Short mmCIF file of C-alpha atoms in Angstrom, two decimals:
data_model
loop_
_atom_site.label_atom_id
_atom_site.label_comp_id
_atom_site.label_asym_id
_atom_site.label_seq_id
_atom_site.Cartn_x
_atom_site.Cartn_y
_atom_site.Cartn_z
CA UNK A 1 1.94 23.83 30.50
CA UNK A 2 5.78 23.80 30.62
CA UNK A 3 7.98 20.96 29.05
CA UNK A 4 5.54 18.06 29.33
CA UNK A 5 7.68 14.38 30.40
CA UNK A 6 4.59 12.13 29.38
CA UNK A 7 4.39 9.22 31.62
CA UNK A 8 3.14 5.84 30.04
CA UNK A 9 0.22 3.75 31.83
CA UNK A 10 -0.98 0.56 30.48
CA UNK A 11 -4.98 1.39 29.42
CA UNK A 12 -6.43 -2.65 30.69
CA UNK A 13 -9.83 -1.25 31.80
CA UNK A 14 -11.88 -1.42 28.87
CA UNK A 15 -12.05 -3.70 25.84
CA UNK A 16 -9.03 -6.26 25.00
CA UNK A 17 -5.98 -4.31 24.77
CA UNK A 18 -3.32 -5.36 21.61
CA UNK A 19 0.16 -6.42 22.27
CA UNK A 20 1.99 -4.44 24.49
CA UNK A 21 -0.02 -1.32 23.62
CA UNK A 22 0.06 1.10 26.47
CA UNK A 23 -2.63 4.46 26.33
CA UNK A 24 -1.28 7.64 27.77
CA UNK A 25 -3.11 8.06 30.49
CA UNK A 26 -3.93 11.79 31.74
CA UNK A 27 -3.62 12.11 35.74
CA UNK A 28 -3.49 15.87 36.22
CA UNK A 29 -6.67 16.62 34.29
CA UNK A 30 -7.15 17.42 30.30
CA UNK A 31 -8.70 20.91 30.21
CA UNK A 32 -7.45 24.36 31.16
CA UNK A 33 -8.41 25.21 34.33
CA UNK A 34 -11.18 27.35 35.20
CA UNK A 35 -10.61 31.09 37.20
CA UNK A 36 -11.13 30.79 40.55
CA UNK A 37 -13.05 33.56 42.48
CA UNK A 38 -10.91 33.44 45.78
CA UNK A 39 -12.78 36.42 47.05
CA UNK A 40 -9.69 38.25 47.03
CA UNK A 41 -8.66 40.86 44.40
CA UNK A 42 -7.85 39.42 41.08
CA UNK A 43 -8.42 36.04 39.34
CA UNK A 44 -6.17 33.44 39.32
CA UNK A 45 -5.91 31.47 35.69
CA UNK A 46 -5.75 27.92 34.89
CA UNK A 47 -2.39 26.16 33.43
CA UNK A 48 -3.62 25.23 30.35
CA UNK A 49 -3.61 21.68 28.94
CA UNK A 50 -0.42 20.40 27.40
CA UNK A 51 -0.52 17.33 25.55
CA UNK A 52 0.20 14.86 29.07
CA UNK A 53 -2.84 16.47 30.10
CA UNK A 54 -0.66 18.37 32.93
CA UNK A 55 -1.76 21.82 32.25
CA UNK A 56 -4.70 22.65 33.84
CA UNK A 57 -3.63 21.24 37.41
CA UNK A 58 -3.22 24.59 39.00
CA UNK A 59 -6.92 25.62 38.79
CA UNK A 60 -7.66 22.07 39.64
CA UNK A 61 -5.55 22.55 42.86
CA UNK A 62 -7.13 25.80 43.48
CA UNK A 63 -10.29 24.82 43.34
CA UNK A 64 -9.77 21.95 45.60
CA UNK A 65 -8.43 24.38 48.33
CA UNK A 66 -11.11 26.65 47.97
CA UNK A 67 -13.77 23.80 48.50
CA UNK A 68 -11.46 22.65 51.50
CA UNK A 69 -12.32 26.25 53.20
CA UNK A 70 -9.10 28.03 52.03
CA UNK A 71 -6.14 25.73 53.37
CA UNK A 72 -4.16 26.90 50.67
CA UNK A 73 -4.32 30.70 51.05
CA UNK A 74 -3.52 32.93 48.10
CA UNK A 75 -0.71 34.38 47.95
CA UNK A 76 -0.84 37.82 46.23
CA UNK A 77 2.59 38.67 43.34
CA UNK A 78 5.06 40.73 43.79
CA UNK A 79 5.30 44.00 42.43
CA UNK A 80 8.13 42.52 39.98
CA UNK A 81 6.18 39.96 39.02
CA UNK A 82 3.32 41.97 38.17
CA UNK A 83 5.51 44.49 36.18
CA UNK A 84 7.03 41.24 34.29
CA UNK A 85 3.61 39.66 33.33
CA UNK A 86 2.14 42.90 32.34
CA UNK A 87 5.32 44.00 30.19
CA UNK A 88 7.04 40.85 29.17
CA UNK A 89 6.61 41.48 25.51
CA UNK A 90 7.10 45.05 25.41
CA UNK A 91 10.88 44.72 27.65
CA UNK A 92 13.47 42.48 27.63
CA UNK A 93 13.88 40.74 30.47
CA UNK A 94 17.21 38.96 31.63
CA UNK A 95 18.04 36.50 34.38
CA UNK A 96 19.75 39.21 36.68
CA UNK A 97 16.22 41.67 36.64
CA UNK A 98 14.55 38.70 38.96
CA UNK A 99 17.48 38.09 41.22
CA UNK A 100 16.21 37.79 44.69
CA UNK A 101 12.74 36.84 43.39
CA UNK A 102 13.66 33.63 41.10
CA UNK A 103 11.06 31.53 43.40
CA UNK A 104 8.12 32.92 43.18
CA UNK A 105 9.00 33.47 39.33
CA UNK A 106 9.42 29.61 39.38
CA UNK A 107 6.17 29.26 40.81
CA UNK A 108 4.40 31.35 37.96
CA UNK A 109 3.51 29.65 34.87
CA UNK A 110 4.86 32.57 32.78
CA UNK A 111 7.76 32.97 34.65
CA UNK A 112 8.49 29.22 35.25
CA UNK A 113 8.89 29.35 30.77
CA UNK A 114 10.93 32.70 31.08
CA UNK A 115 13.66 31.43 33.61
CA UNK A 116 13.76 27.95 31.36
CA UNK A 117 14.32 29.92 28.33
CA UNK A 118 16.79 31.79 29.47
CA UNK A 119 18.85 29.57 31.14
CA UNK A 120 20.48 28.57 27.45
CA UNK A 121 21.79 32.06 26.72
CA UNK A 122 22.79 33.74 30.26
CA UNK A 123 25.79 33.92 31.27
CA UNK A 124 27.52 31.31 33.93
CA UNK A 125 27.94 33.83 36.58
CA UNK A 126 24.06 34.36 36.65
CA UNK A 127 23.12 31.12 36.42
CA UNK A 128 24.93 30.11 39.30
CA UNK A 129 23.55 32.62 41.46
CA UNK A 130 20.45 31.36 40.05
CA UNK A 131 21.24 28.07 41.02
CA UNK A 132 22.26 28.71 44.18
CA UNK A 133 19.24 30.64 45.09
CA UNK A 134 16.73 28.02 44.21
CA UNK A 135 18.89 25.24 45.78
CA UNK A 136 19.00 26.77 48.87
CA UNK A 137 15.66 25.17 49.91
CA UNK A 138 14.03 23.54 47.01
CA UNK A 139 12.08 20.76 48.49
CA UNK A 140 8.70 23.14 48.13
CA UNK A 141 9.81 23.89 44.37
CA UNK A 142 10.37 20.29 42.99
CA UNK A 143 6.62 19.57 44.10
CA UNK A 144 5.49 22.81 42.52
CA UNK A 145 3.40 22.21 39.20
CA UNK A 146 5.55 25.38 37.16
CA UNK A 147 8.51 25.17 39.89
CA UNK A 148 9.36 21.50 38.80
CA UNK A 149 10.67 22.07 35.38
CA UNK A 150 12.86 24.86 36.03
CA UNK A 151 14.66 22.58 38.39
CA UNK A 152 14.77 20.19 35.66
CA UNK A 153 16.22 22.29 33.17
CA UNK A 154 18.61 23.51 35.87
CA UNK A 155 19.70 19.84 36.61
CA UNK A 156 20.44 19.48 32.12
CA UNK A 157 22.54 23.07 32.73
CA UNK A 158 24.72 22.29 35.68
CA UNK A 159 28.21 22.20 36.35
CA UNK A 160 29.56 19.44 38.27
CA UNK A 161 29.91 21.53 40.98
CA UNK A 162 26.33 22.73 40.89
CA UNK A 163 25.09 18.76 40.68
CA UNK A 164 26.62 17.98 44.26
CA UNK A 165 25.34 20.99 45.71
CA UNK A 166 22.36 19.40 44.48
CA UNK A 167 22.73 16.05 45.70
CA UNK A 168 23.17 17.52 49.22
CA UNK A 169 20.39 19.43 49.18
CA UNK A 170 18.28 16.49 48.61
CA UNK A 171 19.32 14.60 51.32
CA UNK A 172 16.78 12.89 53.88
CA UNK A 173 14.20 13.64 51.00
CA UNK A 174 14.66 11.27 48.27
CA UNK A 175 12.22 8.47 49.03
CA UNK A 176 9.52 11.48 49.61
CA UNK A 177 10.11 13.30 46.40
CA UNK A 178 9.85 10.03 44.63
CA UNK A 179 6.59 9.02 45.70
CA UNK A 180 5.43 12.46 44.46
CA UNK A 181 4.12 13.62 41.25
CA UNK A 182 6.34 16.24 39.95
CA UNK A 183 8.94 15.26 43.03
CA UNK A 184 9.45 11.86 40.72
CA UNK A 185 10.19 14.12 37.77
CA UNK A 186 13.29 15.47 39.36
CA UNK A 187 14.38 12.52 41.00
CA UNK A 188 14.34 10.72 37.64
CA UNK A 189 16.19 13.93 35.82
CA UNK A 190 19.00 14.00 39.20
CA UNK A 191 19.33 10.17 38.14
CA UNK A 192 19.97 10.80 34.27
CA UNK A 193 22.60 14.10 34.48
CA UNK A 194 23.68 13.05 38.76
CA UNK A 195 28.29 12.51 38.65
CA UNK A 196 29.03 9.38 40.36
CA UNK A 197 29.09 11.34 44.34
CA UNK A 198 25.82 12.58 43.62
CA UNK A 199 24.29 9.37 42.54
CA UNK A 200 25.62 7.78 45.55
CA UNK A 201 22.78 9.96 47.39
CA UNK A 202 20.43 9.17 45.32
CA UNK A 203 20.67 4.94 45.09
CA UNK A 204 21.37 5.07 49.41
CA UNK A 205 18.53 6.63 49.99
CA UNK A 206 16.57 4.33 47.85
CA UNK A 207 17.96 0.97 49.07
CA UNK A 208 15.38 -0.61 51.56
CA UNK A 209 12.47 1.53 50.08
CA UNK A 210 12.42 -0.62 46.94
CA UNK A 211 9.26 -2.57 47.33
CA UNK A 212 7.37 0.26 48.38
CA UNK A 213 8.39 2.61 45.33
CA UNK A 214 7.73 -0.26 42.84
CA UNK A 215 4.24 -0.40 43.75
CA UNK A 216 3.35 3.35 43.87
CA UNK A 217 2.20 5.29 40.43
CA UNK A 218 5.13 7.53 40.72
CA UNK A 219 7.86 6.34 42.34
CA UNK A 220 8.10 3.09 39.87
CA UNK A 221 9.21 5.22 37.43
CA UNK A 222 12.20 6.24 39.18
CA UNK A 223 13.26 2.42 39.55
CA UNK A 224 12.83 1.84 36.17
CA UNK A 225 16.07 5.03 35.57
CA UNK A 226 17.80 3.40 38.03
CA UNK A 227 17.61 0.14 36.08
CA UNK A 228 18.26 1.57 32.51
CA UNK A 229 20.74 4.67 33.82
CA UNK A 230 22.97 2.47 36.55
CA UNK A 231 22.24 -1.21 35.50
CA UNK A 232 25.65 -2.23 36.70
CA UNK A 233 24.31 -0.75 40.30
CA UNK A 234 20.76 -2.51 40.10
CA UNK A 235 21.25 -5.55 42.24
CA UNK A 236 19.91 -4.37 45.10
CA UNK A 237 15.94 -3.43 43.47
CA UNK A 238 16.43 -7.10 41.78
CA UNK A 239 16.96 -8.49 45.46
CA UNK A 240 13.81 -6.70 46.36
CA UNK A 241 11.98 -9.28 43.87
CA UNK A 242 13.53 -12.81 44.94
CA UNK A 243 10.58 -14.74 45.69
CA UNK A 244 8.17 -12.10 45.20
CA UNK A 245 8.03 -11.85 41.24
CA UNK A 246 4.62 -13.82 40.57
CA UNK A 247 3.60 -11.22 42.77
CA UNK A 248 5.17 -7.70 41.61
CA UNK A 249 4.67 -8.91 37.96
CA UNK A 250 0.74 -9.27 38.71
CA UNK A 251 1.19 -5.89 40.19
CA UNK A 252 0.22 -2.77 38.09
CA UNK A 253 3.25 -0.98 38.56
CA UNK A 254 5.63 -3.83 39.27
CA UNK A 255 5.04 -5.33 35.84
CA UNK A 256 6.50 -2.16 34.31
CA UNK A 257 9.83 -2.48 36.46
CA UNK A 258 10.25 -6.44 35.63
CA UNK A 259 10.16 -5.53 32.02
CA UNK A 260 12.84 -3.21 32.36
CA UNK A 261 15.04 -5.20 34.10
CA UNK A 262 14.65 -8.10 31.54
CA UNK A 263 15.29 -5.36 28.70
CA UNK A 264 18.19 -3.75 30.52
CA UNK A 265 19.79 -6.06 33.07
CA UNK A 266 21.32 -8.80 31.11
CA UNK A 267 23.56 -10.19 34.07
CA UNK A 268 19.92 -10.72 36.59
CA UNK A 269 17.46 -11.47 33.34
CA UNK A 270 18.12 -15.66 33.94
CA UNK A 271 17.06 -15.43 37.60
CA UNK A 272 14.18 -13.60 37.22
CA UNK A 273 12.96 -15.26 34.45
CA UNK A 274 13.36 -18.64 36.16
CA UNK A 275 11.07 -17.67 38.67
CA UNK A 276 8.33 -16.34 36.08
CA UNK A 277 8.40 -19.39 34.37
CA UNK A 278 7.18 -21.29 37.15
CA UNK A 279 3.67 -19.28 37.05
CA UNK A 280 3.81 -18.56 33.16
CA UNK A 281 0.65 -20.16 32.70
CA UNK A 282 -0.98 -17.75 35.50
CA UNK A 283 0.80 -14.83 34.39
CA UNK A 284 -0.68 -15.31 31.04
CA UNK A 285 -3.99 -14.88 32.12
CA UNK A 286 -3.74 -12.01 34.53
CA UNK A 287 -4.54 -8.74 33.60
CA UNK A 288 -0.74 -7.00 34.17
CA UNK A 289 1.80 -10.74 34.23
CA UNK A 290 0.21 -11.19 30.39
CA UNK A 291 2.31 -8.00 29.81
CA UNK A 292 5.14 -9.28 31.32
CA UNK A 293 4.77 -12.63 29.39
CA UNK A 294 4.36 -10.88 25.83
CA UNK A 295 7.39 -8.79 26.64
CA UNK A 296 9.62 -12.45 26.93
CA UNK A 297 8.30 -13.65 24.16
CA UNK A 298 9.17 -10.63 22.16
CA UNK A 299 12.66 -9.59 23.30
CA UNK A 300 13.67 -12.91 25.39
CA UNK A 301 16.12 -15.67 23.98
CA UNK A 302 15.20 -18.19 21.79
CA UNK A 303 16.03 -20.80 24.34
CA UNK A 304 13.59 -18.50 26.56
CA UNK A 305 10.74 -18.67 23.40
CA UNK A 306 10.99 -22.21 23.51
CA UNK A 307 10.59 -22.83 27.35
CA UNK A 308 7.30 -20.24 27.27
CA UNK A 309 6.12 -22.38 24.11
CA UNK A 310 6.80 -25.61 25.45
CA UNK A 311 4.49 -24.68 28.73
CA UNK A 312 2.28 -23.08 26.81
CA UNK A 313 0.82 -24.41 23.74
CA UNK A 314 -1.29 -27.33 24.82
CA UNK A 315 -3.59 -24.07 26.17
CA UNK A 316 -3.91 -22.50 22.72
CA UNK A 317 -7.51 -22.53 22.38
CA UNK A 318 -8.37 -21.67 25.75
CA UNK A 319 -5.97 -18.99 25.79
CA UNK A 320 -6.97 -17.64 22.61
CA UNK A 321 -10.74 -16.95 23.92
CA UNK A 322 -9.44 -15.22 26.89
CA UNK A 323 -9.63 -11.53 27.35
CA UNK A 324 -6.05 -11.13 28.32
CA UNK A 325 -4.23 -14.23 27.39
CA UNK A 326 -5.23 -13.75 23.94
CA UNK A 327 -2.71 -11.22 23.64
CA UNK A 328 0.26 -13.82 24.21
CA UNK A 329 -1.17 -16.04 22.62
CA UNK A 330 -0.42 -13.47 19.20
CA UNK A 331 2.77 -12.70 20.21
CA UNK A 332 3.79 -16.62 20.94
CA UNK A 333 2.94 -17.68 17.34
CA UNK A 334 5.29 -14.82 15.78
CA UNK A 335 8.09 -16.31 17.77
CA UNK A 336 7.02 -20.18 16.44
CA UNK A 337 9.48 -21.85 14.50
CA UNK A 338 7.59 -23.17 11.65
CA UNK A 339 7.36 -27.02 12.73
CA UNK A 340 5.98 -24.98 16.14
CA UNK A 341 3.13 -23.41 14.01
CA UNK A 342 2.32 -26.94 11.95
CA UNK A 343 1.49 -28.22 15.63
CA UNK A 344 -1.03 -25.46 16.64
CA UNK A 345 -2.32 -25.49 13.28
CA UNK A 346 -3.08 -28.66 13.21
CA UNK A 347 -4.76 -28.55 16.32
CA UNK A 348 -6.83 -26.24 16.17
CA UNK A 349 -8.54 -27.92 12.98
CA UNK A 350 -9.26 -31.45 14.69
CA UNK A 351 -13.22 -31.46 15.24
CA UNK A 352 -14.02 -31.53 18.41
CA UNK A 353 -15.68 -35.40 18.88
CA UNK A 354 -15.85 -34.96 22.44
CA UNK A 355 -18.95 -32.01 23.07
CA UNK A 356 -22.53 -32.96 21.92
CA UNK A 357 -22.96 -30.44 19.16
CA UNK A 358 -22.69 -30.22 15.72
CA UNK A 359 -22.97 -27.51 13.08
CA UNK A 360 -24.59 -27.06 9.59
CA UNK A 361 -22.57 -27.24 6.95
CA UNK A 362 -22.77 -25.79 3.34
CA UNK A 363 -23.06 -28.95 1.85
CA UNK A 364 -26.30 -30.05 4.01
CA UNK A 365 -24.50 -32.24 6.49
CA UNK A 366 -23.67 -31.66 9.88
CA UNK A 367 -19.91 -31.64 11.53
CA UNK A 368 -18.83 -31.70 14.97
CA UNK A 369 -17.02 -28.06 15.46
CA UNK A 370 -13.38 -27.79 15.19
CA UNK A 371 -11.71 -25.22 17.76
CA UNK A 372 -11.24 -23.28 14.93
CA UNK A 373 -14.73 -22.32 14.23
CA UNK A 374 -15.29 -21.32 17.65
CA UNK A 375 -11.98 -18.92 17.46
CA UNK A 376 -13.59 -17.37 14.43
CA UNK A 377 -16.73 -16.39 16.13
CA UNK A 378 -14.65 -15.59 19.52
CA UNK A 379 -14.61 -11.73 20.46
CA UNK A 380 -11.01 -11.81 21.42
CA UNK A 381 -10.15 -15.59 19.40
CA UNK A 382 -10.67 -13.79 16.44
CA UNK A 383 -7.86 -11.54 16.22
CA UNK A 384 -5.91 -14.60 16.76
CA UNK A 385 -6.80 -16.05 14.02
CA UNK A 386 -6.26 -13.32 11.94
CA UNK A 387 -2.66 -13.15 13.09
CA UNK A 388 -1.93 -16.94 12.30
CA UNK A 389 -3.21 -16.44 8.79
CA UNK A 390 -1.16 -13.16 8.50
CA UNK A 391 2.14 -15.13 9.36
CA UNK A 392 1.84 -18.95 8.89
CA UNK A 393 2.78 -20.20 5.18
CA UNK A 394 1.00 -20.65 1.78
CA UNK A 395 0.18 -24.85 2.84
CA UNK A 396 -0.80 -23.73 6.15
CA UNK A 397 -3.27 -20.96 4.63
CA UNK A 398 -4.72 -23.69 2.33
CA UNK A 399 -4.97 -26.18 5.36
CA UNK A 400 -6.80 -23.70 7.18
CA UNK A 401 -9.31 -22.71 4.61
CA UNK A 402 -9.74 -26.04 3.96
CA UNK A 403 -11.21 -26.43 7.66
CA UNK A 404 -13.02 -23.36 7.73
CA UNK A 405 -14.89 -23.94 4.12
CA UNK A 406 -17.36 -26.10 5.30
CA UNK A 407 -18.59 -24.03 8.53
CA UNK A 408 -19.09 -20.44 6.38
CA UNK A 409 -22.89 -20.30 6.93
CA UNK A 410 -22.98 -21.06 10.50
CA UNK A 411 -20.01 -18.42 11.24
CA UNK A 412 -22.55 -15.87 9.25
CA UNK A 413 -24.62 -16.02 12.38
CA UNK A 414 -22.08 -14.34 14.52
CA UNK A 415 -20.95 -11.15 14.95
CA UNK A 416 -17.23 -12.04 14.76
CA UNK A 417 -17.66 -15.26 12.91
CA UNK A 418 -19.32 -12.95 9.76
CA UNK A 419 -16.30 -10.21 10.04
CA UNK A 420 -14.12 -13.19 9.52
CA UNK A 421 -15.73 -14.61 6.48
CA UNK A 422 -15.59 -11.32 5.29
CA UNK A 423 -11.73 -10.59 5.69
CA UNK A 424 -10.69 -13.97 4.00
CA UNK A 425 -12.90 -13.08 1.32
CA UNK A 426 -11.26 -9.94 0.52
CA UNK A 427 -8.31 -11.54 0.82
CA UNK A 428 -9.24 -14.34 -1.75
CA UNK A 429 -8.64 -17.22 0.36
CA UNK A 430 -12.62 -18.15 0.41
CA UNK A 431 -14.50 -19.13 -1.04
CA UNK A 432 -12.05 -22.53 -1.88
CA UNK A 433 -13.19 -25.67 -4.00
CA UNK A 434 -11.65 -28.75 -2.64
CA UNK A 435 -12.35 -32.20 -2.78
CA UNK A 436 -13.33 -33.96 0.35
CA UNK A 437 -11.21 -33.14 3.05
CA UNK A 438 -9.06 -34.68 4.92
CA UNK A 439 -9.49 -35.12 8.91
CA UNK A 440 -5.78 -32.70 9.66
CA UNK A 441 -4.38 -33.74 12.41
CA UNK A 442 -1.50 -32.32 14.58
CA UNK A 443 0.40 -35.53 14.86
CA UNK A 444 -0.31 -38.37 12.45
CA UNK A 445 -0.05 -41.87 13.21
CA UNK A 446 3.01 -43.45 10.95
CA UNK A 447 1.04 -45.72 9.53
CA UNK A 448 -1.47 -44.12 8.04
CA UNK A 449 0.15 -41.19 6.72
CA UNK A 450 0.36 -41.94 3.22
CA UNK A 451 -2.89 -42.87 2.63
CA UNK A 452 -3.94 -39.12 4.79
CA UNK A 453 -1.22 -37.16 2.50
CA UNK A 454 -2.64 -38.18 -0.83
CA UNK A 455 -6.01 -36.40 -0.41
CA UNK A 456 -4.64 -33.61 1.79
CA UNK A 457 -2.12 -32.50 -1.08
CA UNK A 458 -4.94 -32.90 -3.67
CA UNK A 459 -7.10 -30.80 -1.36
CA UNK A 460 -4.35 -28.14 -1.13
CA UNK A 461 -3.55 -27.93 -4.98
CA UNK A 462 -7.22 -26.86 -5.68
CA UNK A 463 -7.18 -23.89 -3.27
CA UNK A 464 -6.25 -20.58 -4.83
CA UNK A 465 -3.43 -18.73 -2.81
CA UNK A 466 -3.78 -15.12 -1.84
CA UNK A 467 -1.18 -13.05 -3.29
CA UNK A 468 1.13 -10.35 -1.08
CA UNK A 469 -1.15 -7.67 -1.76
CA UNK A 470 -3.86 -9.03 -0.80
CA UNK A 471 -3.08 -9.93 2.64
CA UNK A 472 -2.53 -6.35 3.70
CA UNK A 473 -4.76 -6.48 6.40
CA UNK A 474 -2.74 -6.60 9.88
CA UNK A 475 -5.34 -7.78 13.38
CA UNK A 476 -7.44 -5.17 14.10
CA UNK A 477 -5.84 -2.98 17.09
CA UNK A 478 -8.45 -2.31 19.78
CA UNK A 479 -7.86 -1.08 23.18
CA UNK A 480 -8.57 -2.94 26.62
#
């Protein structure tokens, strides 16, 4: 219920998760809640769901207190209150009617949406009365589950003035509110609309609580507005991560704020990357630092591309079939230059002469494996593979098909390995007539190239290229 402020949590529990694709995570509960019997007269309702999945929390919280024997007792309205909710529609209601009470009509769902409503058309001298009257001890609003957005909406309204009466209100309770679940809320809106004196508040009172807000669910999200609000004023969080960011950018939370100072903190985004390229290879296996890792590849330098690339490509294949790693491993070859992508290309096509095994192929014969046929059949390798041939050019397409040709019947076997075959044939890239192939290596010696190129162009000629259209297929998207 109330104006929802969605808060973004990366989904990495189940299945392999695509890109930097984050689910929206509900925390508060979906449904409406239930009534509550309190054995008192009357029935309290339920918030009802909004679409964070906030809604809903007050029977939740109810219900809670009446399991804990009653520790939150109920409170019974107000005889204003009542007449409000019962005749709302029929009267109209202005900001001065509820003077005296505009807390407990804070607390109430319906009149939490009233006062917000009417804060855009009343006049100054009643909102700051209003104002006044809430901010005379708001500490128990801001962690209300109604009271919370009509100090929000208050904070978008306010004069300058009205801000610093704010700002001193809050005093001594900053770090507190911010490790709470609507208290974050506020915090971040005080951040966003705060003048200069009021911010100053705000930032003391979070210097030398930095580590502990960027690993807790809510208060991260209040270092991440400092960082894109006040980046000029951030140096002291990015001091909280010298010689701890392998750490904080394996962390759930921490990974978030690293991003956003690399997105929004130009003047500390060398030093911090520095020390994440030192444990790249780690990061891009870990469940949170892949994030981290994807987000350099995809916004970072090109000087910073080609550092990541340089530590990371000889790890293609074993990245590829990894759960988590997989995902950079996409995001690294969109960045590839196109000499980059020749290299990984051609080495994921070598056979593999060096593991006892060896596959049927269509023409009766057996092959040693190239790591290519193993990314086909790969649950997470797969969607690798589909992005290479998505991106890489028209010779590189026939190259590939050229290498994957032979190994079509034993990739029917496999679950992914027969999706695969399927794909490039609706995309009319198999099945390919070539002549015999040519071992493609990533790095030919000089003096046999010649005699290699002759064969691998003639090879190439013969295979039909897919046209625009029929590429439309991006990777499948599927959630971790």
């Amino acid at each position: 219920g109330g104006n929802t402020l969605a808060h973004e949590y990366y989904n990495s529990n189940n299945g392999r998760g695509g890109g930097m694709r984050g689910g929206s995570m509900d925390r508060s509960g979906r449904g409406g809640g239930n009534s509550i019997d309190m054995g008192l007269a009357g029935m309290q309702r339920g918030g009802r769901g909004g679409r964070g999945g906030r809604g809903g929390a007050v029977g939740g919280n109810m219900a809670a207190a009446a399991a804990a024997g009653g520790s939150a007792p109920y409170v019974p309205r107000s005889e204003i209150l009542e007449r409000f909710r019962n005749s709302m529609v029929a009267e109209e209601w202005k900001l001065e009617d509820i003077e005296g009470h505009a807390m407990e009509f804070a607390r109430d769902q319906d009149g939490s949406r009233f006062i917000q409503r009417m804060l855009d058309h009343s006049p100054p001298a009643v909102v700051d009365r209003l104002f006044r009257e809430i901010f005379a001890n708001p500490v128990d609003l801001i962690t209300d589950v109604f009271g919370n957005y009509v100090l929000q909406k208050l904070l978008e309204v306010g004069t300058h003035d009205q801000l610093l009466l704010v700002a001193e209100s809050l005093r001594g309770q900053v770090v507190t509110l911010t490790l709470q679940t609507y208290g974050c809320r506020v915090i971040q809106k005080c951040i966003e609309v705060m003048p200069p004196r009021g911010l100053d508040v705000i930032i003391a009172e979070l210097q030398g609580n930095v580590a502990k807000c960027i690993q807790d669910q809510n208060g991260n999200h209040v270092v991440q507005k400092c960082v894109e609000i006040v980046p000029d004023r951030c140096g002291f969080i990015v001091s909280a991560f010298t010689g701890r960011v392998k750490e904080l950018a394996t962390h759930a939370y921490g990974c978030r704020v690293i991003q956003c100072i690399l997105q929004h903190c130009p003047a500390h985004e060398q030093e911090i990357f520095n020390e994440l390229l030192q444990d790249i290879v780690t990061l891009a296996e870990d469940q949170y630092g892949n994030y981290v890792v994807q987000h350099v590849l995809q916004h970072g330098s090109v000087a910073q591309a080609e550092a990541v690339y340089g530590k990371l490509r000889d790890h293609f294949y074993r990245f590829s079939v990894h759960k988590f790693a997989s995902n950079v491993m996409e995001r690294m070859f969109c960045r590839c230059s196109e000499a980059q992508r020749e290299y990984i290309i051609g080495t994921i096509t070598q056979e593999l002469r060096d593991i006892n095994q060896k596959e049927e192929c269509a023409d009766g014969t057996c092959r040693y494996p190239t790591q290519l046929f193993f990314m086909m059949k790969d649950q997470y390798a797969n969607y690798v593979v589909q992005k290479v041939i998505d991106l890489c050019s028209d010779n590189h397409k026939r190259l590939l098909m050229i290498s994957t040709q032979p190994y079509v019947p034993a990739l029917r076997k496999f679950t992914f390995g027969k999706h695969m075959v399927a794909r490039l044939e609706r995309m009319k890239l198999l099945p390919v007539v070539v002549s015999p192939s040519p071992s493609l290596q990533p790095q030919r010696d000089p003096s046999t190239e010649l005699s290699a190129a002759e064969p691998a162009a003639a090879a190439a000629a013969a295979v039909p290229v897919a046209s625009e259209g029929a590429a439309e297929e991006s990777s499948a998207e599927h959630q971790k």
